[in-house]
Amino acid sequence: MAQPIEHIIIVGGGTAGWLAANLLNSRFGERENAPKITLIESPDIPTVGVGEATVPNMPRTLRDIGIDQKDFLRRCNASFKLGVLFGRWNVDNDGNLFDYMNPFGGSKDIEGYGSGEYYM
């Protein structure tokens, strides 16, 4: 029988590292023999500030780690992102530049438009 995991080390902070640590902590909680979770991030690496967004599954993630969605949105001045617009993405057959909207997940059309396009 395999030995239980005693310690999980997450190398790198940022959104991915902190979300991973919080999700693991929410899964193991105060269970007996829960592994210790350690997050290591460098004080010498500045915040990237790439304009990350809350994608459609973020409400569930927040709920899973015990963070109130309304409080999170207010404190972080956040909004929910429905897709990514790639401006001047490519050219059509006539050489004209066009944009490309990549929606996050499938959704029902709103008045004949995908939700990502509808809210643009």
PDB file of C-alpha atoms in Angstrom:
ATOM      1  CA  MET A   1       0.000   0.000   0.000  1.00  0.00           C
ATOM      2  CA  ALA A   2       1.303   3.451  -0.900  1.00  0.00           C
ATOM      3  CA  GLN A   3       2.284   5.878   1.795  1.00  0.00           C
ATOM      4  CA  PRO A   4      -0.062   8.867   2.200  1.00  0.00           C
ATOM      5  CA  ILE A   5       1.191  12.227   0.977  1.00  0.00           C
ATOM      6  CA  GLU A   6       2.425  14.192   3.965  1.00  0.00           C
ATOM      7  CA  HIS A   7       3.512  17.479   2.411  1.00  0.00           C
ATOM      8  CA  ILE A   8       2.552  19.345  -0.774  1.00  0.00           C
ATOM      9  CA  ILE A   9       4.851  22.123  -1.926  1.00  0.00           C
ATOM     10  CA  ILE A  10       3.647  24.599  -4.540  1.00  0.00           C
ATOM     11  CA  VAL A  11       6.492  26.478  -6.185  1.00  0.00           C
ATOM     12  CA  GLY A  12       5.379  29.824  -7.523  1.00  0.00           C
ATOM     13  CA  GLY A  13       2.687  32.124  -6.258  1.00  0.00           C
ATOM     14  CA  GLY A  14       0.558  34.308  -8.417  1.00  0.00           C
ATOM     15  CA  THR A  15      -3.006  33.442  -9.233  1.00  0.00           C
ATOM     16  CA  ALA A  16      -2.321  29.811 -10.125  1.00  0.00           C
ATOM     17  CA  GLY A  17      -0.210  29.080  -7.058  1.00  0.00           C
ATOM     18  CA  TRP A  18      -2.540  30.722  -4.563  1.00  0.00           C
ATOM     19  CA  LEU A  19      -5.663  29.193  -6.094  1.00  0.00           C
ATOM     20  CA  ALA A  20      -4.027  25.762  -6.077  1.00  0.00           C
ATOM     21  CA  ALA A  21      -3.052  26.128  -2.418  1.00  0.00           C
ATOM     22  CA  ASN A  22      -6.530  27.303  -1.435  1.00  0.00           C
ATOM     23  CA  LEU A  23      -8.296  24.567  -3.386  1.00  0.00           C
ATOM     24  CA  LEU A  24      -6.069  21.854  -1.910  1.00  0.00           C
ATOM     25  CA  ASN A  25      -6.627  23.261   1.564  1.00  0.00           C
ATOM     26  CA  SER A  26     -10.393  23.273   1.017  1.00  0.00           C
ATOM     27  CA  ARG A  27     -10.279  19.618  -0.097  1.00  0.00           C
ATOM     28  CA  PHE A  28      -8.176  18.364   2.791  1.00  0.00           C
ATOM     29  CA  GLY A  29      -9.404  20.781   5.453  1.00  0.00           C
ATOM     30  CA  GLU A  30      -8.842  19.685   9.005  1.00  0.00           C
ATOM     31  CA  ARG A  31      -8.926  15.976   8.207  1.00  0.00           C
ATOM     32  CA  GLU A  32      -6.748  13.713  10.249  1.00  0.00           C
ATOM     33  CA  ASN A  33      -3.488  13.057   8.393  1.00  0.00           C
ATOM     34  CA  ALA A  34      -4.155  15.941   5.979  1.00  0.00           C
ATOM     35  CA  PRO A  35      -0.977  16.892   4.154  1.00  0.00           C
ATOM     36  CA  LYS A  36       0.777  20.106   5.030  1.00  0.00           C
ATOM     37  CA  ILE A  37       0.515  22.615   2.170  1.00  0.00           C
ATOM     38  CA  THR A  38       3.371  25.068   1.585  1.00  0.00           C
ATOM     39  CA  LEU A  39       3.452  27.769  -1.090  1.00  0.00           C
ATOM     40  CA  ILE A  40       6.856  29.187  -2.038  1.00  0.00           C
ATOM     41  CA  GLU A  41       7.076  32.435  -3.960  1.00  0.00           C
ATOM     42  CA  SER A  42       9.975  34.773  -4.527  1.00  0.00           C
ATOM     43  CA  PRO A  43       9.902  38.227  -2.954  1.00  0.00           C
ATOM     44  CA  ASP A  44      12.133  39.329  -5.847  1.00  0.00           C
ATOM     45  CA  ILE A  45       9.625  38.608  -8.637  1.00  0.00           C
ATOM     46  CA  PRO A  46       7.138  41.452  -9.039  1.00  0.00           C
ATOM     47  CA  THR A  47       3.449  41.030  -9.817  1.00  0.00           C
ATOM     48  CA  VAL A  48       2.973  40.583 -13.538  1.00  0.00           C
ATOM     49  CA  GLY A  49      -0.362  42.395 -13.672  1.00  0.00           C
ATOM     50  CA  VAL A  50      -1.553  40.794 -16.898  1.00  0.00           C
ATOM     51  CA  GLY A  51      -5.190  41.686 -16.380  1.00  0.00           C
ATOM     52  CA  GLU A  52      -6.310  38.227 -15.406  1.00  0.00           C
ATOM     53  CA  ALA A  53     -10.017  37.670 -15.313  1.00  0.00           C
ATOM     54  CA  THR A  54     -12.571  35.584 -13.551  1.00  0.00           C
ATOM     55  CA  VAL A  55     -13.612  32.925 -16.040  1.00  0.00           C
ATOM     56  CA  PRO A  56     -17.042  31.223 -15.932  1.00  0.00           C
ATOM     57  CA  ASN A  57     -16.100  28.572 -13.348  1.00  0.00           C
ATOM     58  CA  MET A  58     -14.781  31.171 -10.880  1.00  0.00           C
ATOM     59  CA  PRO A  59     -17.984  31.372  -8.774  1.00  0.00           C
ATOM     60  CA  ARG A  60     -17.683  27.660  -8.033  1.00  0.00           C
ATOM     61  CA  THR A  61     -13.982  28.014  -7.235  1.00  0.00           C
ATOM     62  CA  LEU A  62     -14.679  30.866  -4.820  1.00  0.00           C
ATOM     63  CA  ARG A  63     -17.482  28.884  -3.191  1.00  0.00           C
ATOM     64  CA  ASP A  64     -15.211  25.829  -2.857  1.00  0.00           C
ATOM     65  CA  ILE A  65     -12.521  27.806  -1.031  1.00  0.00           C
ATOM     66  CA  GLY A  66     -15.018  29.657   1.173  1.00  0.00           C
ATOM     67  CA  ILE A  67     -14.786  33.156  -0.321  1.00  0.00           C
ATOM     68  CA  ASP A  68     -17.964  35.200  -0.716  1.00  0.00           C
ATOM     69  CA  GLN A  69     -18.384  36.073  -4.402  1.00  0.00           C
ATOM     70  CA  LYS A  70     -19.881  39.532  -3.817  1.00  0.00           C
ATOM     71  CA  ASP A  71     -17.154  40.452  -1.344  1.00  0.00           C
ATOM     72  CA  PHE A  72     -14.470  39.186  -3.753  1.00  0.00           C
ATOM     73  CA  LEU A  73     -15.829  41.184  -6.695  1.00  0.00           C
ATOM     74  CA  ARG A  74     -16.124  44.350  -4.610  1.00  0.00           C
ATOM     75  CA  ARG A  75     -12.697  44.146  -2.960  1.00  0.00           C
ATOM     76  CA  CYS A  76     -10.849  43.203  -6.148  1.00  0.00           C
ATOM     77  CA  ASN A  77     -12.820  45.491  -8.464  1.00  0.00           C
ATOM     78  CA  ALA A  78     -13.329  42.351 -10.542  1.00  0.00           C
ATOM     79  CA  SER A  79     -15.714  41.351 -13.290  1.00  0.00           C
ATOM     80  CA  PHE A  80     -16.562  38.093 -14.990  1.00  0.00           C
ATOM     81  CA  LYS A  81     -14.988  37.459 -18.352  1.00  0.00           C
ATOM     82  CA  LEU A  82     -16.945  35.596 -21.013  1.00  0.00           C
ATOM     83  CA  GLY A  83     -14.188  35.299 -23.603  1.00  0.00           C
ATOM     84  CA  VAL A  84     -11.086  36.836 -25.130  1.00  0.00           C
ATOM     85  CA  LEU A  85     -11.093  39.236 -28.063  1.00  0.00           C
ATOM     86  CA  PHE A  86      -8.018  38.996 -30.276  1.00  0.00           C
ATOM     87  CA  GLY A  87      -7.926  42.312 -32.100  1.00  0.00           C
ATOM     88  CA  ARG A  88      -6.539  42.441 -35.624  1.00  0.00           C
ATOM     89  CA  TRP A  89      -6.090  38.677 -35.414  1.00  0.00           C
ATOM     90  CA  ASN A  90      -5.809  37.796 -39.085  1.00  0.00           C
ATOM     91  CA  VAL A  91      -6.693  38.954 -42.574  1.00  0.00           C
ATOM     92  CA  ASP A  92      -9.605  37.921 -44.782  1.00  0.00           C
ATOM     93  CA  ASN A  93      -9.359  36.989 -48.470  1.00  0.00           C
ATOM     94  CA  ASP A  94      -9.253  40.693 -49.410  1.00  0.00           C
ATOM     95  CA  GLY A  95      -6.381  41.431 -47.012  1.00  0.00           C
ATOM     96  CA  ASN A  96      -8.586  43.218 -44.450  1.00  0.00           C
ATOM     97  CA  LEU A  97      -7.718  42.707 -40.797  1.00  0.00           C
ATOM     98  CA  PHE A  98     -10.411  41.159 -38.624  1.00  0.00           C
ATOM     99  CA  ASP A  99     -10.929  40.422 -34.936  1.00  0.00           C
ATOM    100  CA  TYR A 100     -11.525  37.011 -33.443  1.00  0.00           C
ATOM    101  CA  MET A 101     -13.644  36.394 -30.327  1.00  0.00           C
ATOM    102  CA  ASN A 102     -12.830  33.195 -28.439  1.00  0.00           C
ATOM    103  CA  PRO A 103     -15.705  32.496 -26.018  1.00  0.00           C
ATOM    104  CA  PHE A 104     -15.145  30.545 -22.817  1.00  0.00           C
ATOM    105  CA  GLY A 105     -17.307  27.475 -23.148  1.00  0.00           C
ATOM    106  CA  GLY A 106     -20.473  26.965 -25.055  1.00  0.00           C
ATOM    107  CA  SER A 107     -23.437  29.114 -24.232  1.00  0.00           C
ATOM    108  CA  LYS A 108     -26.898  29.716 -25.564  1.00  0.00           C
ATOM    109  CA  ASP A 109     -27.279  32.504 -28.076  1.00  0.00           C
ATOM    110  CA  ILE A 110     -28.753  35.807 -26.967  1.00  0.00           C
ATOM    111  CA  GLU A 111     -30.809  37.417 -29.718  1.00  0.00           C
ATOM    112  CA  GLY A 112     -28.863  35.371 -32.259  1.00  0.00           C
ATOM    113  CA  TYR A 113     -25.395  36.179 -30.867  1.00  0.00           C
ATOM    114  CA  GLY A 114     -23.036  34.178 -28.686  1.00  0.00           C
ATOM    115  CA  SER A 115     -22.818  35.615 -25.150  1.00  0.00           C
ATOM    116  CA  GLY A 116     -19.246  36.830 -25.684  1.00  0.00           C
ATOM    117  CA  GLU A 117     -20.257  38.783 -28.779  1.00  0.00           C
ATOM    118  CA  TYR A 118     -23.553  40.011 -27.287  1.00  0.00           C
ATOM    119  CA  TYR A 119     -21.868  41.809 -24.388  1.00  0.00           C
ATOM    120  CA  MET A 120     -19.103  43.419 -26.478  1.00  0.00           C
TER     121      MET A 120
END
